[in-house]
Coordinates of C-alpha atoms in Angstrom, one line a residue:
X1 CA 16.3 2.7 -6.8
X2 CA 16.8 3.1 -3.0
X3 CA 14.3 3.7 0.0
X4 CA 14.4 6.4 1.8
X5 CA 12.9 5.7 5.0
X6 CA 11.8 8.7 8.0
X7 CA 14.3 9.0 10.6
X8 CA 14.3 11.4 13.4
X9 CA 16.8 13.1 11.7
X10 CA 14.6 14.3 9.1
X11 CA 12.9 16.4 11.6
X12 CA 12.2 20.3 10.6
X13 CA 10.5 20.9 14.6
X14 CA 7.7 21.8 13.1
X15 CA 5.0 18.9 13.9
X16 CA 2.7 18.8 11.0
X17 CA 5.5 19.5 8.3
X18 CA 7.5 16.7 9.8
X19 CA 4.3 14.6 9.6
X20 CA 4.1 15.7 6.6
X21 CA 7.8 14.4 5.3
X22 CA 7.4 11.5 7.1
X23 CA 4.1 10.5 5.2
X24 CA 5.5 11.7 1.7
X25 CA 8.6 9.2 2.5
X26 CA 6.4 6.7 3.0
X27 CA 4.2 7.1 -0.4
X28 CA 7.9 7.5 -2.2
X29 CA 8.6 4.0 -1.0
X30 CA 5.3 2.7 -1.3
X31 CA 5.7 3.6 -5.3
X32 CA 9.1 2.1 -5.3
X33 CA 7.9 -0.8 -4.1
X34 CA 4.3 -1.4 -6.0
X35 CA 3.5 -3.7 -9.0
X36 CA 3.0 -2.2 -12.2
X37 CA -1.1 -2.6 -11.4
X38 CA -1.1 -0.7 -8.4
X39 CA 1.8 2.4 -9.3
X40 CA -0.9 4.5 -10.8
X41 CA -2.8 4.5 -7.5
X42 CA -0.3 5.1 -5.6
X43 CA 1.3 7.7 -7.8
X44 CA -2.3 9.6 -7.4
X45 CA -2.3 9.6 -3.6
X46 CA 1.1 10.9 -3.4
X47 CA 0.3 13.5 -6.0
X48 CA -2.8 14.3 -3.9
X49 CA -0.9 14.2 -0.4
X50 CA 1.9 16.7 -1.5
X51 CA -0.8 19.0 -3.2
X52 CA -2.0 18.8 0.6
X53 CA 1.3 19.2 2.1
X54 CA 2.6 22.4 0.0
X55 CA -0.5 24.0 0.7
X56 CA -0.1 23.7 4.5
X57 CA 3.6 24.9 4.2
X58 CA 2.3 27.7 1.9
X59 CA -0.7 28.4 5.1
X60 CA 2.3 28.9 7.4
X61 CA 4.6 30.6 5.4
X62 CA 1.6 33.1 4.9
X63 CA 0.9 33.0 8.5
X64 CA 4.5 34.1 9.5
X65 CA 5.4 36.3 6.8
X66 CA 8.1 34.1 5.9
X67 CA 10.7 36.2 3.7
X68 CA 11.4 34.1 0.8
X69 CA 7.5 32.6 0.2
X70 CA 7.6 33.9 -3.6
X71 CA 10.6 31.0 -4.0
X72 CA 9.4 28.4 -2.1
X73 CA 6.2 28.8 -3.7
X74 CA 8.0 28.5 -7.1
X75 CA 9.5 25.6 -6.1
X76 CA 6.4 23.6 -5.1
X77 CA 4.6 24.8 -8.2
X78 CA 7.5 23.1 -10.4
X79 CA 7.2 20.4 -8.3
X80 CA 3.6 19.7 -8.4
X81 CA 3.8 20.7 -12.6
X82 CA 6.8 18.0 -12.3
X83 CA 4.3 14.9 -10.4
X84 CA 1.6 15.8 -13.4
X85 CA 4.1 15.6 -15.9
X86 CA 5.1 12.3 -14.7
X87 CA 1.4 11.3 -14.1
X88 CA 0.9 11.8 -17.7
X89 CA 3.7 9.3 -18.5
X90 CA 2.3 6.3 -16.2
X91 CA -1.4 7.5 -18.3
X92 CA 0.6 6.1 -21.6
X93 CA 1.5 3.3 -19.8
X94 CA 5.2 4.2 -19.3
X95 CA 5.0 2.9 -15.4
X96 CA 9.4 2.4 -15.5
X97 CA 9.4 6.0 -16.5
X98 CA 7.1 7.4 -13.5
X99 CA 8.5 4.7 -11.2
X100 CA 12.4 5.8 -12.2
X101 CA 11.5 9.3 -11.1
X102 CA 9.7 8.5 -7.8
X103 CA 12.8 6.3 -6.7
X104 CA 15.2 8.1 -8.2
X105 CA 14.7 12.0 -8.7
X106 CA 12.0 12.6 -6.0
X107 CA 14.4 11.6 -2.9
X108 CA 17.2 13.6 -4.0
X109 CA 14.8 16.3 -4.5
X110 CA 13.4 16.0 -1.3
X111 CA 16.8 16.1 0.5
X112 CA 17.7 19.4 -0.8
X113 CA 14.2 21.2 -0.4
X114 CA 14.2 19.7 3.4
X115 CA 17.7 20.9 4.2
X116 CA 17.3 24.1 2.7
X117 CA 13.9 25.5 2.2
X118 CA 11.8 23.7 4.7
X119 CA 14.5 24.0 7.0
X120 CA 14.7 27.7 6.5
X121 CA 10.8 27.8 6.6
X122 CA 10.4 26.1 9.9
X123 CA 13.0 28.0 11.9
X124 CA 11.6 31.1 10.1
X125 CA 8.5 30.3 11.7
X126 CA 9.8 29.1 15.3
X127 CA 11.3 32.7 15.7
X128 CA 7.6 34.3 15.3
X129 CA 6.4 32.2 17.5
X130 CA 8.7 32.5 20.4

């Protein structure tokens, strides 16, 4: 399991989705990184800020009109059914499990939904506003 740390790079230009990713990148790590003890907290706050995150993206997407909200909506409703799914596992006490997908499948995931559907979102929404 790797890191995957903000970098400029990462940007969307939209400010509070980029504060967003860059606050989700950092709970990622920070469950990477924890002891066994403190995963489960950790676990829950990234659960709780991406709950937090999705619904602002949804806010704007409603906001703009955005054209392909039914999908990207889809997609953070898997995602979120995904987290509980593997919230349940670090329940049972199977922390490797949780801590394998947080390291592992999250980042990846979080790549692609960045370079496609948040990047489609955000310049969706720069074009209604200019």
């Amino acid at each position: 399991m790797s890191t995957l740390p903000w970098t400029p790079d990462l940007s969307v230009g939209v400010d509070f989705m980029d504060h967003d990713h860059e606050e989700f990148l950092a709970l990622v790590n920070a469950c990477v990184a924890a002891s066994d003890a403190d995963l489960p907290a950790l676990f829950d706050r990234l659960y709780d800020h991406t709950v937090a995150h999705f619904a602002r993206e949804e806010a704007l997407m409603e906001q703009t009109g955005f054209f392909a909200i039914d999908c990207h909506k889809g997609e953070h409703g898997r995602v979120l059914a995904e987290m509980r799914r593997f919230r349940a596992h670090v329940d049972k006490g199977n922390i490797a499990f949780a801590r394998a997908y947080v390291g592992d499948q999250v980042p990846q995931w979080f790549i692609l939904h960045r370079n496609t559907m948040d990047s489609a979102t955000a310049a969706f929404a720069a074009r209604q506003v200019a």
